JSON list of C-alpha atoms in Angstrom, two decimals:
[
{"chain": "H", "resi": 1, "resn": "GLN", "atom": "CA", "xyz": [38.63, -16.97, -19.88]},
{"chain": "H", "resi": 2, "resn": "SER", "atom": "CA", "xyz": [38.74, -20.39, -18.20]},
{"chain": "H", "resi": 3, "resn": "ALA", "atom": "CA", "xyz": [36.88, -20.93, -14.96]},
{"chain": "H", "resi": 4, "resn": "LEU", "atom": "CA", "xyz": [38.85, -20.93, -11.73]},
{"chain": "H", "resi": 5, "resn": "THR", "atom": "CA", "xyz": [39.51, -24.40, -10.35]},
{"chain": "H", "resi": 6, "resn": "GLN", "atom": "CA", "xyz": [37.62, -25.53, -7.26]},
{"chain": "H", "resi": 7, "resn": "PRO", "atom": "CA", "xyz": [37.14, -29.03, -5.85]},
{"chain": "H", "resi": 8, "resn": "ALA", "atom": "CA", "xyz": [33.78, -30.43, -6.88]},
{"chain": "H", "resi": 9, "resn": "SER", "atom": "CA", "xyz": [32.88, -31.39, -3.36]},
{"chain": "H", "resi": 10, "resn": "VAL", "atom": "CA", "xyz": [34.03, -31.22, 0.24]},
{"chain": "H", "resi": 11, "resn": "SER", "atom": "CA", "xyz": [32.47, -32.54, 3.40]},
{"chain": "H", "resi": 12, "resn": "GLY", "atom": "CA", "xyz": [32.83, -32.25, 7.13]},
{"chain": "H", "resi": 13, "resn": "SER", "atom": "CA", "xyz": [31.06, -33.05, 10.35]},
{"chain": "H", "resi": 14, "resn": "PRO", "atom": "CA", "xyz": [29.34, -30.45, 12.53]},
{"chain": "H", "resi": 15, "resn": "GLY", "atom": "CA", "xyz": [31.87, -28.48, 14.52]},
{"chain": "H", "resi": 16, "resn": "GLN", "atom": "CA", "xyz": [34.76, -29.31, 12.22]},
{"chain": "H", "resi": 17, "resn": "SER", "atom": "CA", "xyz": [36.58, -26.92, 9.88]},
{"chain": "H", "resi": 18, "resn": "ILE", "atom": "CA", "xyz": [36.86, -27.23, 6.13]},
{"chain": "H", "resi": 19, "resn": "THR", "atom": "CA", "xyz": [38.77, -25.33, 3.48]},
{"chain": "H", "resi": 20, "resn": "ILE", "atom": "CA", "xyz": [37.80, -24.81, -0.15]},
{"chain": "H", "resi": 21, "resn": "SER", "atom": "CA", "xyz": [40.52, -23.88, -2.60]},
{"chain": "H", "resi": 22, "resn": "CYS", "atom": "CA", "xyz": [40.24, -21.73, -5.70]},
{"chain": "H", "resi": 23, "resn": "THR", "atom": "CA", "xyz": [43.12, -21.84, -8.16]},
{"chain": "H", "resi": 24, "resn": "GLY", "atom": "CA", "xyz": [43.63, -19.42, -10.99]},
{"chain": "H", "resi": 25, "resn": "SER", "atom": "CA", "xyz": [46.62, -17.70, -12.52]},
{"chain": "H", "resi": 26, "resn": "SER", "atom": "CA", "xyz": [48.69, -14.56, -12.28]},
{"chain": "H", "resi": 27, "resn": "SER", "atom": "CA", "xyz": [46.14, -12.97, -14.63]},
{"chain": "H", "resi": 28, "resn": "ASP", "atom": "CA", "xyz": [43.36, -13.23, -12.10]},
{"chain": "H", "resi": 29, "resn": "VAL", "atom": "CA", "xyz": [43.62, -14.61, -8.56]},
{"chain": "H", "resi": 30, "resn": "GLY", "atom": "CA", "xyz": [47.36, -14.05, -8.27]},
{"chain": "H", "resi": 31, "resn": "GLY", "atom": "CA", "xyz": [47.33, -10.62, -9.82]},
{"chain": "H", "resi": 32, "resn": "TYR", "atom": "CA", "xyz": [44.60, -8.86, -7.89]},
{"chain": "H", "resi": 33, "resn": "ASN", "atom": "CA", "xyz": [43.12, -8.74, -4.40]},
{"chain": "H", "resi": 34, "resn": "TYR", "atom": "CA", "xyz": [39.63, -8.91, -5.86]},
{"chain": "H", "resi": 35, "resn": "VAL", "atom": "CA", "xyz": [38.77, -12.48, -4.89]},
{"chain": "H", "resi": 36, "resn": "SER", "atom": "CA", "xyz": [35.31, -13.02, -3.47]},
{"chain": "H", "resi": 37, "resn": "TRP", "atom": "CA", "xyz": [33.33, -16.01, -2.24]},
{"chain": "H", "resi": 38, "resn": "TYR", "atom": "CA", "xyz": [29.61, -16.75, -2.56]},
{"chain": "H", "resi": 39, "resn": "GLN", "atom": "CA", "xyz": [27.27, -19.20, -0.88]},
{"chain": "H", "resi": 40, "resn": "GLN", "atom": "CA", "xyz": [24.31, -20.51, -2.84]},
{"chain": "H", "resi": 41, "resn": "HIS", "atom": "CA", "xyz": [21.53, -22.66, -1.48]},
{"chain": "H", "resi": 42, "resn": "PRO", "atom": "CA", "xyz": [19.37, -24.61, -3.96]},
{"chain": "H", "resi": 43, "resn": "GLY", "atom": "CA", "xyz": [16.99, -22.39, -5.87]},
{"chain": "H", "resi": 44, "resn": "LYS", "atom": "CA", "xyz": [18.34, -19.24, -4.26]},
{"chain": "H", "resi": 45, "resn": "ALA", "atom": "CA", "xyz": [20.47, -16.33, -5.42]},
{"chain": "H", "resi": 46, "resn": "PRO", "atom": "CA", "xyz": [24.14, -16.31, -4.39]},
{"chain": "H", "resi": 47, "resn": "LYS", "atom": "CA", "xyz": [25.11, -14.57, -1.16]},
{"chain": "H", "resi": 48, "resn": "LEU", "atom": "CA", "xyz": [28.39, -12.70, -0.69]},
{"chain": "H", "resi": 49, "resn": "MET", "atom": "CA", "xyz": [30.47, -14.26, 2.10]},
{"chain": "H", "resi": 50, "resn": "ILE", "atom": "CA", "xyz": [33.99, -12.86, 1.58]},
{"chain": "H", "resi": 51, "resn": "TYR", "atom": "CA", "xyz": [35.19, -9.93, -0.53]},
{"chain": "H", "resi": 52, "resn": "ASP", "atom": "CA", "xyz": [38.61, -8.69, -1.53]},
{"chain": "H", "resi": 53, "resn": "VAL", "atom": "CA", "xyz": [40.24, -11.92, -0.34]},
{"chain": "H", "resi": 54, "resn": "ILE", "atom": "CA", "xyz": [39.86, -11.54, 3.41]},
{"chain": "H", "resi": 55, "resn": "ASN", "atom": "CA", "xyz": [36.95, -9.24, 4.22]},
{"chain": "H", "resi": 56, "resn": "ARG", "atom": "CA", "xyz": [33.56, -10.26, 5.60]},
{"chain": "H", "resi": 57, "resn": "PRO", "atom": "CA", "xyz": [30.47, -8.20, 4.83]},
{"chain": "H", "resi": 58, "resn": "SER", "atom": "CA", "xyz": [28.37, -7.07, 7.73]},
{"chain": "H", "resi": 59, "resn": "GLY", "atom": "CA", "xyz": [26.12, -9.87, 8.92]},
{"chain": "H", "resi": 60, "resn": "VAL", "atom": "CA", "xyz": [28.30, -12.77, 7.77]},
{"chain": "H", "resi": 61, "resn": "SER", "atom": "CA", "xyz": [29.43, -15.06, 10.55]},
{"chain": "H", "resi": 62, "resn": "ASN", "atom": "CA", "xyz": [33.07, -14.84, 11.65]},
{"chain": "H", "resi": 63, "resn": "ARG", "atom": "CA", "xyz": [33.22, -18.61, 11.13]},
{"chain": "H", "resi": 64, "resn": "PHE", "atom": "CA", "xyz": [33.91, -17.73, 7.49]},
{"chain": "H", "resi": 65, "resn": "SER", "atom": "CA", "xyz": [37.38, -16.53, 6.57]},
{"chain": "H", "resi": 66, "resn": "GLY", "atom": "CA", "xyz": [39.37, -16.04, 3.39]},
{"chain": "H", "resi": 67, "resn": "SER", "atom": "CA", "xyz": [43.01, -16.04, 2.41]},
{"chain": "H", "resi": 68, "resn": "LYS", "atom": "CA", "xyz": [45.26, -16.14, -0.63]},
{"chain": "H", "resi": 69, "resn": "SER", "atom": "CA", "xyz": [48.70, -17.46, -1.46]},
{"chain": "H", "resi": 70, "resn": "GLY", "atom": "CA", "xyz": [50.03, -16.94, -4.94]},
{"chain": "H", "resi": 71, "resn": "ASN", "atom": "CA", "xyz": [47.46, -18.02, -7.51]},
{"chain": "H", "resi": 72, "resn": "THR", "atom": "CA", "xyz": [45.30, -19.89, -5.00]},
{"chain": "H", "resi": 73, "resn": "ALA", "atom": "CA", "xyz": [42.64, -18.41, -2.75]},
{"chain": "H", "resi": 74, "resn": "SER", "atom": "CA", "xyz": [40.94, -20.30, 0.04]},
{"chain": "H", "resi": 75, "resn": "LEU", "atom": "CA", "xyz": [37.71, -20.15, 2.00]},
{"chain": "H", "resi": 76, "resn": "THR", "atom": "CA", "xyz": [37.72, -21.66, 5.47]},
{"chain": "H", "resi": 77, "resn": "ILE", "atom": "CA", "xyz": [34.58, -22.42, 7.41]},
{"chain": "H", "resi": 78, "resn": "SER", "atom": "CA", "xyz": [35.10, -23.25, 11.06]},
{"chain": "H", "resi": 79, "resn": "GLY", "atom": "CA", "xyz": [32.60, -24.78, 13.47]},
{"chain": "H", "resi": 80, "resn": "LEU", "atom": "CA", "xyz": [30.59, -26.31, 10.64]},
{"chain": "H", "resi": 81, "resn": "GLN", "atom": "CA", "xyz": [26.84, -26.08, 10.99]},
{"chain": "H", "resi": 82, "resn": "ALA", "atom": "CA", "xyz": [24.07, -27.83, 9.11]},
{"chain": "H", "resi": 83, "resn": "GLU", "atom": "CA", "xyz": [23.00, -24.53, 7.54]},
{"chain": "H", "resi": 84, "resn": "ASP", "atom": "CA", "xyz": [26.42, -24.19, 5.90]},
{"chain": "H", "resi": 85, "resn": "GLU", "atom": "CA", "xyz": [25.54, -27.01, 3.50]},
{"chain": "H", "resi": 86, "resn": "ALA", "atom": "CA", "xyz": [25.41, -25.27, 0.13]},
{"chain": "H", "resi": 87, "resn": "ASP", "atom": "CA", "xyz": [27.35, -24.62, -3.05]},
{"chain": "H", "resi": 88, "resn": "TYR", "atom": "CA", "xyz": [30.28, -22.23, -2.80]},
{"chain": "H", "resi": 89, "resn": "TYR", "atom": "CA", "xyz": [31.78, -20.21, -5.63]},
{"chain": "H", "resi": 90, "resn": "CYS", "atom": "CA", "xyz": [34.91, -18.11, -5.81]},
{"chain": "H", "resi": 91, "resn": "SER", "atom": "CA", "xyz": [35.28, -15.20, -8.18]},
{"chain": "H", "resi": 92, "resn": "SER", "atom": "CA", "xyz": [38.13, -12.97, -9.31]},
{"chain": "H", "resi": 93, "resn": "TYR", "atom": "CA", "xyz": [38.70, -9.88, -11.36]},
{"chain": "H", "resi": 94, "resn": "THR", "atom": "CA", "xyz": [40.93, -10.55, -14.37]},
{"chain": "H", "resi": 95, "resn": "ARG", "atom": "CA", "xyz": [43.57, -8.78, -16.39]},
{"chain": "H", "resi": 96, "resn": "SER", "atom": "CA", "xyz": [41.08, -8.48, -19.24]},
{"chain": "H", "resi": 97, "resn": "SER", "atom": "CA", "xyz": [38.81, -6.25, -17.10]},
{"chain": "H", "resi": 98, "resn": "THR", "atom": "CA", "xyz": [36.34, -9.10, -16.80]},
{"chain": "H", "resi": 99, "resn": "TRP", "atom": "CA", "xyz": [35.35, -11.40, -13.96]},
{"chain": "H", "resi": 100, "resn": "VAL", "atom": "CA", "xyz": [35.65, -15.17, -13.70]},
{"chain": "H", "resi": 101, "resn": "PHE", "atom": "CA", "xyz": [33.98, -17.62, -11.36]},
{"chain": "H", "resi": 102, "resn": "GLY", "atom": "CA", "xyz": [35.12, -20.99, -10.12]},
{"chain": "H", "resi": 103, "resn": "GLY", "atom": "CA", "xyz": [33.23, -24.11, -11.08]},
{"chain": "H", "resi": 104, "resn": "GLY", "atom": "CA", "xyz": [31.67, -24.35, -7.64]},
{"chain": "H", "resi": 105, "resn": "THR", "atom": "CA", "xyz": [32.11, -26.65, -4.65]},
{"chain": "H", "resi": 106, "resn": "LYS", "atom": "CA", "xyz": [29.31, -28.59, -3.02]},
{"chain": "H", "resi": 107, "resn": "LEU", "atom": "CA", "xyz": [29.71, -28.62, 0.75]},
{"chain": "H", "resi": 108, "resn": "THR", "atom": "CA", "xyz": [28.08, -31.51, 2.56]},
{"chain": "H", "resi": 109, "resn": "VAL", "atom": "CA", "xyz": [27.71, -31.39, 6.34]},
{"chain": "H", "resi": 110, "resn": "LEU", "atom": "CA", "xyz": [27.73, -35.00, 7.47]},
{"chain": "A", "resi": 1, "resn": "GLU", "atom": "CA", "xyz": [14.95, -2.42, 1.55]},
{"chain": "A", "resi": 2, "resn": "VAL", "atom": "CA", "xyz": [17.77, -2.76, -0.95]},
{"chain": "A", "resi": 3, "resn": "GLN", "atom": "CA", "xyz": [16.45, -4.84, -3.81]},
{"chain": "A", "resi": 4, "resn": "LEU", "atom": "CA", "xyz": [17.03, -5.93, -7.38]},
{"chain": "A", "resi": 5, "resn": "VAL", "atom": "CA", "xyz": [14.20, -7.47, -9.38]},
{"chain": "A", "resi": 6, "resn": "GLU", "atom": "CA", "xyz": [14.82, -9.01, -12.79]},
{"chain": "A", "resi": 7, "resn": "SER", "atom": "CA", "xyz": [12.19, -9.51, -15.48]},
{"chain": "A", "resi": 8, "resn": "GLY", "atom": "CA", "xyz": [11.92, -10.26, -19.17]},
{"chain": "A", "resi": 9, "resn": "GLY", "atom": "CA", "xyz": [12.96, -13.88, -19.28]},
{"chain": "A", "resi": 10, "resn": "GLY", "atom": "CA", "xyz": [11.09, -16.52, -21.21]},
{"chain": "A", "resi": 11, "resn": "LEU", "atom": "CA", "xyz": [11.18, -19.01, -24.05]},
{"chain": "A", "resi": 12, "resn": "VAL", "atom": "CA", "xyz": [12.77, -17.84, -27.30]},
{"chain": "A", "resi": 13, "resn": "GLN", "atom": "CA", "xyz": [13.79, -19.65, -30.47]},
{"chain": "A", "resi": 14, "resn": "PRO", "atom": "CA", "xyz": [17.45, -19.96, -31.51]},
{"chain": "A", "resi": 15, "resn": "GLY", "atom": "CA", "xyz": [18.49, -16.80, -33.32]},
{"chain": "A", "resi": 16, "resn": "GLY", "atom": "CA", "xyz": [15.89, -14.75, -31.50]},
{"chain": "A", "resi": 17, "resn": "SER", "atom": "CA", "xyz": [16.20, -11.77, -29.18]},
{"chain": "A", "resi": 18, "resn": "LEU", "atom": "CA", "xyz": [15.18, -10.91, -25.67]},
{"chain": "A", "resi": 19, "resn": "ARG", "atom": "CA", "xyz": [15.68, -7.91, -23.39]},
{"chain": "A", "resi": 20, "resn": "LEU", "atom": "CA", "xyz": [16.10, -8.43, -19.68]},
{"chain": "A", "resi": 21, "resn": "SER", "atom": "CA", "xyz": [15.45, -5.71, -17.13]},
{"chain": "A", "resi": 22, "resn": "CYS", "atom": "CA", "xyz": [16.63, -5.30, -13.56]},
{"chain": "A", "resi": 23, "resn": "ALA", "atom": "CA", "xyz": [14.76, -2.80, -11.40]},
{"chain": "A", "resi": 24, "resn": "ALA", "atom": "CA", "xyz": [16.72, -1.41, -8.47]},
{"chain": "A", "resi": 25, "resn": "SER", "atom": "CA", "xyz": [15.28, 0.06, -5.30]},
{"chain": "A", "resi": 26, "resn": "GLY", "atom": "CA", "xyz": [16.40, 1.05, -1.82]},
{"chain": "A", "resi": 27, "resn": "PHE", "atom": "CA", "xyz": [19.74, 2.54, -2.86]},
{"chain": "A", "resi": 28, "resn": "THR", "atom": "CA", "xyz": [21.19, 5.22, -5.14]},
{"chain": "A", "resi": 29, "resn": "PHE", "atom": "CA", "xyz": [21.37, 3.17, -8.33]},
{"chain": "A", "resi": 30, "resn": "SER", "atom": "CA", "xyz": [23.44, 5.75, -10.20]},
{"chain": "A", "resi": 31, "resn": "ASP", "atom": "CA", "xyz": [26.33, 5.35, -7.71]},
{"chain": "A", "resi": 32, "resn": "TYR", "atom": "CA", "xyz": [27.01, 1.70, -8.50]},
{"chain": "A", "resi": 33, "resn": "TRP", "atom": "CA", "xyz": [28.60, -0.45, -11.16]},
{"chain": "A", "resi": 34, "resn": "MET", "atom": "CA", "xyz": [26.25, -3.27, -12.12]},
{"chain": "A", "resi": 35, "resn": "HIS", "atom": "CA", "xyz": [26.77, -6.73, -13.57]},
{"chain": "A", "resi": 36, "resn": "TRP", "atom": "CA", "xyz": [24.92, -9.63, -15.16]},
{"chain": "A", "resi": 37, "resn": "VAL", "atom": "CA", "xyz": [25.77, -13.18, -14.15]},
{"chain": "A", "resi": 38, "resn": "ARG", "atom": "CA", "xyz": [24.13, -16.33, -15.50]},
{"chain": "A", "resi": 39, "resn": "GLN", "atom": "CA", "xyz": [23.73, -19.91, -14.37]},
{"chain": "A", "resi": 40, "resn": "ALA", "atom": "CA", "xyz": [22.74, -22.74, -16.69]},
{"chain": "A", "resi": 41, "resn": "PRO", "atom": "CA", "xyz": [20.50, -25.41, -15.14]},
{"chain": "A", "resi": 42, "resn": "GLY", "atom": "CA", "xyz": [22.55, -27.51, -12.73]},
{"chain": "A", "resi": 43, "resn": "LYS", "atom": "CA", "xyz": [25.74, -25.63, -13.58]},
{"chain": "A", "resi": 44, "resn": "GLY", "atom": "CA", "xyz": [27.92, -22.96, -12.02]},
{"chain": "A", "resi": 45, "resn": "LEU", "atom": "CA", "xyz": [27.91, -19.19, -12.10]},
{"chain": "A", "resi": 46, "resn": "VAL", "atom": "CA", "xyz": [29.26, -17.47, -15.19]},
{"chain": "A", "resi": 47, "resn": "TRP", "atom": "CA", "xyz": [30.03, -13.77, -15.46]},
{"chain": "A", "resi": 48, "resn": "VAL", "atom": "CA", "xyz": [28.36, -12.09, -18.45]},
{"chain": "A", "resi": 49, "resn": "SER", "atom": "CA", "xyz": [28.78, -8.34, -18.47]},
{"chain": "A", "resi": 50, "resn": "ARG", "atom": "CA", "xyz": [29.30, -5.16, -16.44]},
{"chain": "A", "resi": 51, "resn": "ILE", "atom": "CA", "xyz": [28.57, -1.46, -16.76]},
{"chain": "A", "resi": 52, "resn": "ARG", "atom": "CA", "xyz": [29.95, 1.57, -14.98]},
{"chain": "A", "resi": 53, "resn": "SER", "atom": "CA", "xyz": [27.72, 3.68, -12.78]},
{"chain": "A", "resi": 54, "resn": "ASP", "atom": "CA", "xyz": [27.32, 6.35, -15.47]},
{"chain": "A", "resi": 55, "resn": "GLY", "atom": "CA", "xyz": [27.13, 3.86, -18.33]},
{"chain": "A", "resi": 56, "resn": "SER", "atom": "CA", "xyz": [30.37, 5.02, -19.91]},
{"chain": "A", "resi": 57, "resn": "ILE", "atom": "CA", "xyz": [32.28, 1.73, -19.57]},
{"chain": "A", "resi": 58, "resn": "THR", "atom": "CA", "xyz": [31.08, -1.77, -20.44]},
{"chain": "A", "resi": 59, "resn": "SER", "atom": "CA", "xyz": [32.72, -5.20, -20.58]},
{"chain": "A", "resi": 60, "resn": "TYR", "atom": "CA", "xyz": [31.56, -8.57, -21.85]},
{"chain": "A", "resi": 61, "resn": "ALA", "atom": "CA", "xyz": [32.49, -12.22, -21.60]},
{"chain": "A", "resi": 62, "resn": "ASP", "atom": "CA", "xyz": [33.89, -13.56, -24.86]},
{"chain": "A", "resi": 63, "resn": "SER", "atom": "CA", "xyz": [30.93, -15.94, -25.16]},
{"chain": "A", "resi": 64, "resn": "VAL", "atom": "CA", "xyz": [28.44, -13.07, -25.51]},
{"chain": "A", "resi": 65, "resn": "LYS", "atom": "CA", "xyz": [30.54, -10.31, -27.04]},
{"chain": "A", "resi": 66, "resn": "GLY", "atom": "CA", "xyz": [28.93, -8.90, -30.16]},
{"chain": "A", "resi": 67, "resn": "ARG", "atom": "CA", "xyz": [25.56, -10.48, -29.33]},
{"chain": "A", "resi": 68, "resn": "PHE", "atom": "CA", "xyz": [24.65, -9.00, -25.93]},
{"chain": "A", "resi": 69, "resn": "THR", "atom": "CA", "xyz": [24.49, -5.33, -24.96]},
{"chain": "A", "resi": 70, "resn": "ILE", "atom": "CA", "xyz": [24.36, -4.04, -21.41]},
{"chain": "A", "resi": 71, "resn": "SER", "atom": "CA", "xyz": [22.85, -0.63, -20.70]},
{"chain": "A", "resi": 72, "resn": "ARG", "atom": "CA", "xyz": [21.21, 1.32, -17.92]},
{"chain": "A", "resi": 73, "resn": "ASP", "atom": "CA", "xyz": [18.74, 4.13, -17.34]},
{"chain": "A", "resi": 74, "resn": "ASN", "atom": "CA", "xyz": [19.69, 5.84, -14.10]},
{"chain": "A", "resi": 75, "resn": "ALA", "atom": "CA", "xyz": [16.56, 7.99, -14.23]},
{"chain": "A", "resi": 76, "resn": "LYS", "atom": "CA", "xyz": [14.48, 4.81, -14.13]},
{"chain": "A", "resi": 77, "resn": "ASN", "atom": "CA", "xyz": [16.81, 2.93, -11.77]},
{"chain": "A", "resi": 78, "resn": "THR", "atom": "CA", "xyz": [16.92, 0.10, -14.26]},
{"chain": "A", "resi": 79, "resn": "LEU", "atom": "CA", "xyz": [19.63, -2.11, -15.75]},
{"chain": "A", "resi": 80, "resn": "TYR", "atom": "CA", "xyz": [19.14, -3.87, -19.08]},
{"chain": "A", "resi": 81, "resn": "LEU", "atom": "CA", "xyz": [20.61, -6.73, -21.06]},
{"chain": "A", "resi": 82, "resn": "GLN", "atom": "CA", "xyz": [19.73, -6.89, -24.73]},
{"chain": "A", "resi": 83, "resn": "MET", "atom": "CA", "xyz": [20.36, -10.40, -26.00]},
{"chain": "A", "resi": 84, "resn": "ASN", "atom": "CA", "xyz": [20.45, -11.04, -29.75]},
{"chain": "A", "resi": 85, "resn": "SER", "atom": "CA", "xyz": [21.31, -14.09, -31.86]},
{"chain": "A", "resi": 86, "resn": "LEU", "atom": "CA", "xyz": [20.46, -16.33, -28.95]},
{"chain": "A", "resi": 87, "resn": "ARG", "atom": "CA", "xyz": [21.81, -19.87, -28.84]},
{"chain": "A", "resi": 88, "resn": "ALA", "atom": "CA", "xyz": [20.81, -22.97, -26.91]},
{"chain": "A", "resi": 89, "resn": "GLU", "atom": "CA", "xyz": [23.88, -22.52, -24.71]},
{"chain": "A", "resi": 90, "resn": "ASP", "atom": "CA", "xyz": [22.53, -19.15, -23.53]},
{"chain": "A", "resi": 91, "resn": "THR", "atom": "CA", "xyz": [19.80, -21.01, -21.64]},
{"chain": "A", "resi": 92, "resn": "ALA", "atom": "CA", "xyz": [20.24, -20.02, -18.00]},
{"chain": "A", "resi": 93, "resn": "VAL", "atom": "CA", "xyz": [18.96, -18.08, -15.05]},
{"chain": "A", "resi": 94, "resn": "TYR", "atom": "CA", "xyz": [20.20, -14.52, -15.44]},
{"chain": "A", "resi": 95, "resn": "TYR", "atom": "CA", "xyz": [21.02, -12.55, -12.31]},
{"chain": "A", "resi": 96, "resn": "CYS", "atom": "CA", "xyz": [21.77, -8.86, -12.02]},
{"chain": "A", "resi": 97, "resn": "ALA", "atom": "CA", "xyz": [24.15, -7.93, -9.25]},
{"chain": "A", "resi": 98, "resn": "ARG", "atom": "CA", "xyz": [25.43, -4.76, -7.60]},
{"chain": "A", "resi": 99, "resn": "VAL", "atom": "CA", "xyz": [29.11, -4.17, -7.00]},
{"chain": "A", "resi": 100, "resn": "TYR", "atom": "CA", "xyz": [30.01, -3.78, -3.33]},
{"chain": "A", "resi": 101, "resn": "SER", "atom": "CA", "xyz": [31.29, -0.23, -3.24]},
{"chain": "A", "resi": 102, "resn": "GLY", "atom": "CA", "xyz": [35.05, -0.03, -3.76]},
{"chain": "A", "resi": 103, "resn": "SER", "atom": "CA", "xyz": [35.48, -3.78, -4.06]},
{"chain": "A", "resi": 104, "resn": "GLY", "atom": "CA", "xyz": [35.44, -6.43, -6.76]},
{"chain": "A", "resi": 105, "resn": "ALA", "atom": "CA", "xyz": [32.53, -8.30, -5.26]},
{"chain": "A", "resi": 106, "resn": "PHE", "atom": "CA", "xyz": [28.77, -8.47, -5.80]},
{"chain": "A", "resi": 107, "resn": "ASP", "atom": "CA", "xyz": [26.85, -7.77, -2.63]},
{"chain": "A", "resi": 108, "resn": "ILE", "atom": "CA", "xyz": [23.25, -7.56, -3.80]},
{"chain": "A", "resi": 109, "resn": "TRP", "atom": "CA", "xyz": [21.72, -10.05, -6.23]},
{"chain": "A", "resi": 110, "resn": "GLY", "atom": "CA", "xyz": [18.31, -10.26, -7.82]},
{"chain": "A", "resi": 111, "resn": "GLN", "atom": "CA", "xyz": [16.22, -13.41, -7.69]},
{"chain": "A", "resi": 112, "resn": "GLY", "atom": "CA", "xyz": [17.05, -14.21, -11.30]},
{"chain": "A", "resi": 113, "resn": "THR", "atom": "CA", "xyz": [15.02, -14.57, -14.48]},
{"chain": "A", "resi": 114, "resn": "MET", "atom": "CA", "xyz": [15.02, -17.75, -16.58]},
{"chain": "A", "resi": 115, "resn": "VAL", "atom": "CA", "xyz": [15.87, -17.61, -20.27]},
{"chain": "A", "resi": 116, "resn": "THR", "atom": "CA", "xyz": [15.24, -20.72, -22.34]},
{"chain": "A", "resi": 117, "resn": "VAL", "atom": "CA", "xyz": [16.48, -20.88, -25.92]},
{"chain": "A", "resi": 118, "resn": "SER", "atom": "CA", "xyz": [14.80, -23.74, -27.73]},
{"chain": "A", "resi": 119, "resn": "SER", "atom": "CA", "xyz": [12.84, -24.51, -30.85]}
]
């Protein structure tokens, strides 16, 4: 199972919005609404930010939103804040009853 | 407090074995599917394995199939990962994670345990 494709890095200034893409195939992202997004700060465990494409867990800021079109899912962060600087990973359930993660995107807040 | 705590990591020689444990607390462990995810130093997250709440269904990534075995003891609220025939490329931090009920996401993660495979 190949990793989902994410940009290696994105950046934005405080207050701006950024979008991170996550491209898979019809066997994973495109075939199921089980796409999730995780935030990971250095040396820390990942934190769930979006589940099942569009849903936010309790306690996650509404500045984070998710969407999907075809085989590509996206995470949008609006009103960027310094604390948003982290690595972000997407994940999807697959046709093989396994899970696959994206390669990760490093978000830099300028 | 809902919590997962991994243990059992360490240094092991290539071809060796190791068993990781993940102790759960603060929730009804037997109600949840559980997973293992690993992260090599400086690299991304990689899914490893999953197990159904009652232990009746398991799945593995191709890279570990036949070498790793996931199991659980619901009476002890503990998840396990038995790792055999270890290779250098298995070197990573291993996280256990709980499935967010009814979804395909992992809502609770442990702090991770480091496994180093080296001679």
